[in-house]
PDB file of N, CA and C in Angstrom:
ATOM      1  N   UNK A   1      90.940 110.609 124.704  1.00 91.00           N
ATOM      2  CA  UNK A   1      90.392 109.308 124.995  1.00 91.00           C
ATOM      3  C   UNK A   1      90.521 108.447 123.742  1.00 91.00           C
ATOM      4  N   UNK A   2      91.155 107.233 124.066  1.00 92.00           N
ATOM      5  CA  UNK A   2      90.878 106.049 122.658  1.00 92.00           C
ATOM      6  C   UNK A   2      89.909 105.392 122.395  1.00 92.00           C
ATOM      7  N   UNK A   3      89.123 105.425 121.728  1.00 90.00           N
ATOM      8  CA  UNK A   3      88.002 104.967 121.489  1.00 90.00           C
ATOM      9  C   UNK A   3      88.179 103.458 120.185  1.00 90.00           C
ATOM     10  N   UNK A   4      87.916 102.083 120.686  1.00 93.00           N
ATOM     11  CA  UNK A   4      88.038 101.336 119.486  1.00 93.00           C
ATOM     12  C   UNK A   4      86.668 101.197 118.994  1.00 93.00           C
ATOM     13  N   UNK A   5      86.549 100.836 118.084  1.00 89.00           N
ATOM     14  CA  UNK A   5      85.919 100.648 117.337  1.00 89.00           C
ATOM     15  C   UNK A   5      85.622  99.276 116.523  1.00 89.00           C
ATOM     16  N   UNK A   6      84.734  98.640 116.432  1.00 89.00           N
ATOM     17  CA  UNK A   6      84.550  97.296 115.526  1.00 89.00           C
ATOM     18  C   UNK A   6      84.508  98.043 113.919  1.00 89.00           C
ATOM     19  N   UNK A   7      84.321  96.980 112.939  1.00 89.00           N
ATOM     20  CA  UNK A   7      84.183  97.626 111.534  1.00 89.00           C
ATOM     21  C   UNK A   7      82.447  97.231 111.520  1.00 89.00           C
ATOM     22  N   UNK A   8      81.835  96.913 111.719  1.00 87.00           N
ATOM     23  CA  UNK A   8      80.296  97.432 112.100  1.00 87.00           C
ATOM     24  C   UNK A   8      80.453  99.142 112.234  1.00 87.00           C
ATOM     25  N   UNK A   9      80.425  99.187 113.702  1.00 86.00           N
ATOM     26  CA  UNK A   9      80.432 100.124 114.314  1.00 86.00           C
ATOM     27  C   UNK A   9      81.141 101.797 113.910  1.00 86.00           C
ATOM     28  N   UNK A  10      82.206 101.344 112.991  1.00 86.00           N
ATOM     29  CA  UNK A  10      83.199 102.654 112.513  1.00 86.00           C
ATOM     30  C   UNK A  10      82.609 102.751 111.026  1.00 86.00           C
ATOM     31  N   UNK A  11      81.817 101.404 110.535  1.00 85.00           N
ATOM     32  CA  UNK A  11      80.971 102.410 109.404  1.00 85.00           C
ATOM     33  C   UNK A  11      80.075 102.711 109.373  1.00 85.00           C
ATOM     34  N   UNK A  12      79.353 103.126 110.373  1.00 84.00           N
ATOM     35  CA  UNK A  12      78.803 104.140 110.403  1.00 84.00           C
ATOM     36  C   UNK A  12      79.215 105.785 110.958  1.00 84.00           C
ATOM     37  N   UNK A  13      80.377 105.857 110.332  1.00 84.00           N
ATOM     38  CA  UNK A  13      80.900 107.011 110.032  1.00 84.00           C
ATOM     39  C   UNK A  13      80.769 107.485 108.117  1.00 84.00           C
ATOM     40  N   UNK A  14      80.414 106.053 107.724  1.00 82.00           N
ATOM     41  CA  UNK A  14      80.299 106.309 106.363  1.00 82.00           C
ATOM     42  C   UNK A  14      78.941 106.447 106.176  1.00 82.00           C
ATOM     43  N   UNK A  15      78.259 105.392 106.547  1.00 81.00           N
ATOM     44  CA  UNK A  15      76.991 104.814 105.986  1.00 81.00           C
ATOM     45  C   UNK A  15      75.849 105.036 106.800  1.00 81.00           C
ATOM     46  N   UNK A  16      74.876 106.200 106.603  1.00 82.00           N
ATOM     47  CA  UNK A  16      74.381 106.363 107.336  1.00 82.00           C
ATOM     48  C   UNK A  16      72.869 105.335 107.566  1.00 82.00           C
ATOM     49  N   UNK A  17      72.678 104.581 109.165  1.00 82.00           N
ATOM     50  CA  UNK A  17      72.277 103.538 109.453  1.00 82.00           C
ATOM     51  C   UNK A  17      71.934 104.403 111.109  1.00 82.00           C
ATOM     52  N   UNK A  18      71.129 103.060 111.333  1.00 89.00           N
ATOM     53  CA  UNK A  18      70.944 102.953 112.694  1.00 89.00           C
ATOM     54  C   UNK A  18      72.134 103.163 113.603  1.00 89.00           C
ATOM     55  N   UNK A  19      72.299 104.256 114.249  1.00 87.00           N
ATOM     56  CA  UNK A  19      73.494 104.339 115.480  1.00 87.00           C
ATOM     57  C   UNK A  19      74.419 104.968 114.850  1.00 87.00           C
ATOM     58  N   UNK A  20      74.087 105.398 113.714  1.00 87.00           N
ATOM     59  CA  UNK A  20      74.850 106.659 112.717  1.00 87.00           C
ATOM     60  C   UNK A  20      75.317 107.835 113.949  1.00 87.00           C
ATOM     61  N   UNK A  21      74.653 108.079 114.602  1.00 91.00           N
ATOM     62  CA  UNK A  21      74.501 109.836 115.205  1.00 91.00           C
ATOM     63  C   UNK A  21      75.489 108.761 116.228  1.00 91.00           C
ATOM     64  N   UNK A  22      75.276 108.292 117.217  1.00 91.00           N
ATOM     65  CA  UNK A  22      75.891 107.851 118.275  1.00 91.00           C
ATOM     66  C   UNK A  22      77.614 107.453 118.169  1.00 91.00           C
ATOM     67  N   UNK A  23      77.858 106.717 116.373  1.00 87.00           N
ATOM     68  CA  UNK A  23      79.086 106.685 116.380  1.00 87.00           C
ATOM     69  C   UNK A  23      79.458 107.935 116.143  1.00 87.00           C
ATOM     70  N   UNK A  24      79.091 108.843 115.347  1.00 89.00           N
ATOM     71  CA  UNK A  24      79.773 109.955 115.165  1.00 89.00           C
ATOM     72  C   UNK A  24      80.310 110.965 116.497  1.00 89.00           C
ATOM     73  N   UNK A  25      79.225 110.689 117.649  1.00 92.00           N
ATOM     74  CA  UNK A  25      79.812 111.320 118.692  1.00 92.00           C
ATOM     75  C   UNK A  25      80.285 110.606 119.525  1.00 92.00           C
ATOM     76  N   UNK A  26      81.211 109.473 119.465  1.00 90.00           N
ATOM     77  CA  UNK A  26      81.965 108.641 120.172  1.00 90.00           C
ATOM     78  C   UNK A  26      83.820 109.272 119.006  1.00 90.00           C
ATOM     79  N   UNK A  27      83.265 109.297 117.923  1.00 86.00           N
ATOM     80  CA  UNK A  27      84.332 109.750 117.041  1.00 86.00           C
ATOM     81  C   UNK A  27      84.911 111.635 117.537  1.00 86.00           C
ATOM     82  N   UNK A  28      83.960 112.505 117.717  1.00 91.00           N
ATOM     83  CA  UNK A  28      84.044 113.328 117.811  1.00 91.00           C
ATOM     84  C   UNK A  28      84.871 113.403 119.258  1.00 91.00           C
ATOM     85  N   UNK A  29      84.268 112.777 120.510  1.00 91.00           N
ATOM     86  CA  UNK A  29      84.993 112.988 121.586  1.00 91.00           C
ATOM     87  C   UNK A  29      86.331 112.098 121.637  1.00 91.00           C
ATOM     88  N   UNK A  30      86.436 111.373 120.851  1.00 91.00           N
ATOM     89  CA  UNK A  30      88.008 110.524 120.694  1.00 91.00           C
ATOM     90  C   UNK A  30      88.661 111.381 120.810  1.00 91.00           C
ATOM     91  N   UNK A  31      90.275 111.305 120.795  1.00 93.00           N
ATOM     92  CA  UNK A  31      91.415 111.577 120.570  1.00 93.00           C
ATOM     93  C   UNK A  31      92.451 110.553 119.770  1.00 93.00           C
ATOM     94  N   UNK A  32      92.111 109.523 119.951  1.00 92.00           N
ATOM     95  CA  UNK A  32      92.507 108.013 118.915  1.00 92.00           C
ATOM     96  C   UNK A  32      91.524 107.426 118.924  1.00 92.00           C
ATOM     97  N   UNK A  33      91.853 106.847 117.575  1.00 88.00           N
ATOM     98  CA  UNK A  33      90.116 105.668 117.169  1.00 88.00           C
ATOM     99  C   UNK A  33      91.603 104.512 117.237  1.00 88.00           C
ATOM    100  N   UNK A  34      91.207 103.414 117.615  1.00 91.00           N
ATOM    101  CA  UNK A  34      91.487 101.888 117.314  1.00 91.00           C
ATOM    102  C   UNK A  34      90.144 100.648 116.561  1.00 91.00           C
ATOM    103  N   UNK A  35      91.251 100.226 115.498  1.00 90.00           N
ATOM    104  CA  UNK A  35      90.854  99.429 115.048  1.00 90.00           C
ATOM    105  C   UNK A  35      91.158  97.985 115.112  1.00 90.00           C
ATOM    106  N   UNK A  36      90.473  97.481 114.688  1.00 89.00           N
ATOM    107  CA  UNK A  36      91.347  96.092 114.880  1.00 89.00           C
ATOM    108  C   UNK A  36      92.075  95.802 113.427  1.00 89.00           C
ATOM    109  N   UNK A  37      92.908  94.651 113.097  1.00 88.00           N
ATOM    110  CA  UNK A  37      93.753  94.845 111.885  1.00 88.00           C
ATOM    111  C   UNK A  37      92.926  94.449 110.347  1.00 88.00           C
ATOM    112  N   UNK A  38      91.817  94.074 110.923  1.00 93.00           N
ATOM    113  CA  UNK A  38      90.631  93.500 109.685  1.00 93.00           C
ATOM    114  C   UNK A  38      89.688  94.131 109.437  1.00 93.00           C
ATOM    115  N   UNK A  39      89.680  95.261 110.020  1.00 90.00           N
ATOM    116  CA  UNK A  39      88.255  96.772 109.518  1.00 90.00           C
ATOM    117  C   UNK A  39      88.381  97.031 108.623  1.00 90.00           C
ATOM    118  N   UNK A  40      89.844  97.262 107.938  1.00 87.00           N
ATOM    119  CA  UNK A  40      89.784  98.099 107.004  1.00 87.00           C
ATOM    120  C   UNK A  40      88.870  96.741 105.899  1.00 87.00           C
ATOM    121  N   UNK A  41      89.489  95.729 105.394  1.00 91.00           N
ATOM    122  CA  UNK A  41      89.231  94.576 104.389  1.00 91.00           C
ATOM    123  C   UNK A  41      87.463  94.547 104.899  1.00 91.00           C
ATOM    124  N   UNK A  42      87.227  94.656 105.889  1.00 92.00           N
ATOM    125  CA  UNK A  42      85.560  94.728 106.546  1.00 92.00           C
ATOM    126  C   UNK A  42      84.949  95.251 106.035  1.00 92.00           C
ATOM    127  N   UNK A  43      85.371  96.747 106.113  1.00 88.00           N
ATOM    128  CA  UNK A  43      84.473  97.845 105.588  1.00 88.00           C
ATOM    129  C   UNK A  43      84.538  97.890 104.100  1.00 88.00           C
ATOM    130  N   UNK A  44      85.682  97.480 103.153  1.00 87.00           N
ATOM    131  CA  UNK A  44      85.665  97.569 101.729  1.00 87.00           C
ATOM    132  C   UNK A  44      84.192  96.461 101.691  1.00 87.00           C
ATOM    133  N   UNK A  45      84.448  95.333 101.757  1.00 90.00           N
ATOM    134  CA  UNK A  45      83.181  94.283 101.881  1.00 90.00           C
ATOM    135  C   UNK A  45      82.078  95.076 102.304  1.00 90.00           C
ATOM    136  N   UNK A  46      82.045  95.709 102.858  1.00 86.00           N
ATOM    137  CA  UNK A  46      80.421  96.420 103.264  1.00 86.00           C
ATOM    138  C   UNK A  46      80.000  97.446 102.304  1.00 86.00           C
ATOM    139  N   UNK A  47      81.120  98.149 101.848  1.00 84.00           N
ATOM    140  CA  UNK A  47      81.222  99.064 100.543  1.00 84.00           C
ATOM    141  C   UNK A  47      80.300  98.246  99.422  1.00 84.00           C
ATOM    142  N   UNK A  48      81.237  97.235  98.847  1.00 86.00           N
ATOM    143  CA  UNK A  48      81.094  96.735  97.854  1.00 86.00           C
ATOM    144  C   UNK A  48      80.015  96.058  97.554  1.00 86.00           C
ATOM    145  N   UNK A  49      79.155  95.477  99.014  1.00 88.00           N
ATOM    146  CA  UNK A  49      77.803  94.465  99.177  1.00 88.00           C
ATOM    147  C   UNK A  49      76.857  95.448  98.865  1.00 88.00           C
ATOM    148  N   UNK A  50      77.161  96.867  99.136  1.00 84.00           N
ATOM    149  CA  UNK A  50      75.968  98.447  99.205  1.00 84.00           C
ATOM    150  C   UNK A  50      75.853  98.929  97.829  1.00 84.00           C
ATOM    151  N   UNK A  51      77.055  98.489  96.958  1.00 83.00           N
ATOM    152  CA  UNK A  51      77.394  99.071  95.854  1.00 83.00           C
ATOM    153  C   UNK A  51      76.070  98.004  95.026  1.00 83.00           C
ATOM    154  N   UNK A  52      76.921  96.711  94.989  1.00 87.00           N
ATOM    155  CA  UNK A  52      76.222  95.198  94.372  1.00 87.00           C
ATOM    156  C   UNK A  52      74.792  95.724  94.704  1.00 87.00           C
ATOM    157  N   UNK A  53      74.070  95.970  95.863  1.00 87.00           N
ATOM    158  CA  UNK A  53      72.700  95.850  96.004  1.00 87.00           C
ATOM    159  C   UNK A  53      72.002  97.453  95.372  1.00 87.00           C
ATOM    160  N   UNK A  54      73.091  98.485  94.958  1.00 84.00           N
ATOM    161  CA  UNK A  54      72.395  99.471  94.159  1.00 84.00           C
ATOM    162  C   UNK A  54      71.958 100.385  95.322  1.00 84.00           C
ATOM    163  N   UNK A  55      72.089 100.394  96.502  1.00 78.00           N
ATOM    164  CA  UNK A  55      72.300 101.751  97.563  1.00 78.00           C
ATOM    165  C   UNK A  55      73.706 102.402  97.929  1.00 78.00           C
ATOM    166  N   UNK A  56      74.502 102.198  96.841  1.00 72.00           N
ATOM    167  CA  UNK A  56      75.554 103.203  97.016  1.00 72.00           C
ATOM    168  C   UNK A  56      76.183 103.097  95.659  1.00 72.00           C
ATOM    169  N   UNK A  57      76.672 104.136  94.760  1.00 62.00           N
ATOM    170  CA  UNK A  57      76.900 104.292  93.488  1.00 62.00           C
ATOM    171  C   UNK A  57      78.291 104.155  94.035  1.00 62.00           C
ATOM    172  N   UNK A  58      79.005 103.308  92.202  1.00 56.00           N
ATOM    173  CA  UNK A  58      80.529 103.271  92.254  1.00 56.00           C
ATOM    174  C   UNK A  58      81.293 104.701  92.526  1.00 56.00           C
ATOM    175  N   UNK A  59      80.613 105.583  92.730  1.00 52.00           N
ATOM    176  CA  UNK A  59      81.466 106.774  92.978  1.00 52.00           C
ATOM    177  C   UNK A  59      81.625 107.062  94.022  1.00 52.00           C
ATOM    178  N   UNK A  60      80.747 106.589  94.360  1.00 54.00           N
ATOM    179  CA  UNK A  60      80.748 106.780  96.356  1.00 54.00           C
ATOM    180  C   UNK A  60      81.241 106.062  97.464  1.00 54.00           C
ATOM    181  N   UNK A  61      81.363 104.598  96.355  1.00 48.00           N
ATOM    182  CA  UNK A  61      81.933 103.370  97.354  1.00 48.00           C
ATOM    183  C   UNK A  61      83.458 103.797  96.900  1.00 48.00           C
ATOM    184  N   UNK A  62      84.091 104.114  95.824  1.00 52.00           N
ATOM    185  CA  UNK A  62      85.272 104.688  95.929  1.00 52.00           C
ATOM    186  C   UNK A  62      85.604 105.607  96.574  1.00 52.00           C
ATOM    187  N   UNK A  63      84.739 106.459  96.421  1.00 54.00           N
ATOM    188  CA  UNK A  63      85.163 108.090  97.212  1.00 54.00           C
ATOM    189  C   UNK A  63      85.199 107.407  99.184  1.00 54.00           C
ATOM    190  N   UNK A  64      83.942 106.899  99.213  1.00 56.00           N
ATOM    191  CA  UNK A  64      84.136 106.329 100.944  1.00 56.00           C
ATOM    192  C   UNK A  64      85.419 104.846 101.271  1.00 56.00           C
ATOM    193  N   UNK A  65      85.719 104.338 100.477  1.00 52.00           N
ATOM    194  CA  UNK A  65      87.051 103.295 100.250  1.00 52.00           C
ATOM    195  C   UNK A  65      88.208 104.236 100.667  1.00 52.00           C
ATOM    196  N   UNK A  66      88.484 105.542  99.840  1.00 51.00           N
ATOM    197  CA  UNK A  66      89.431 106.026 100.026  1.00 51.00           C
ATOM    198  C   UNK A  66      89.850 106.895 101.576  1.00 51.00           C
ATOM    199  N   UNK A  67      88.321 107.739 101.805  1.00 53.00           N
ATOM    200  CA  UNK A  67      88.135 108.184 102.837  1.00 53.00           C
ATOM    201  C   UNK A  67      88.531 107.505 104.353  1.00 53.00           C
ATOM    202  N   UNK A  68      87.894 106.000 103.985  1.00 52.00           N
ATOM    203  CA  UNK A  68      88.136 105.489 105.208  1.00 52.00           C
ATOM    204  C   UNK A  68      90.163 104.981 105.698  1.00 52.00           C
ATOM    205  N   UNK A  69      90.463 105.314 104.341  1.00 47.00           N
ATOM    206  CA  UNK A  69      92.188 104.579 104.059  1.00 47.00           C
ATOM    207  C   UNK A  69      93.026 105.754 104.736  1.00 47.00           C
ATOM    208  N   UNK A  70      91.975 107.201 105.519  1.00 51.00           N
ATOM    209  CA  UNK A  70      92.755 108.524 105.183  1.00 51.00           C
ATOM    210  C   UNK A  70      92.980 109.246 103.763  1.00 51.00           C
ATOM    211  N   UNK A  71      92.729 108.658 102.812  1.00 46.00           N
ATOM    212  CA  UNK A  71      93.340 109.091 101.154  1.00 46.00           C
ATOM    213  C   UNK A  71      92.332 110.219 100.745  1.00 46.00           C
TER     214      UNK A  71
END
């Protein structure tokens, strides 16, 4: 099954939030995730706003930057 995804919605595969558990098992029963072509630039911005406000350390907004790239 393809499952798309908004960049809201697919980070919370990173960031654990409200509706954390629910995306993960929309991810789990996928077979393709779709994105749209601006998630990825989305989710760095959501990285970086978590980083700026001091709930996510530069090691983590890199380590989850890369994660989300596949890397």
């Amino acid at each position: 099954m393809r499952v798309y995804f908004d960049s809201s919605a697919f980070a919370k595969r990173y960031i654990s939030e409200p509706g954390t558990a629910e995306g993960l098992a929309w991810c789990d029963q996928a077979t393709e995730l779709a994105l749209s072509v601006i998630a990825i630039q989305e989710l760095f911005s959501a990285f970086c706003r978590l980083k700026r406000e001091g709930k996510f350390g530069k090691h983590s907004a890199d380590r989850q930057g890369g994660t989300a790239l596949g890397q």
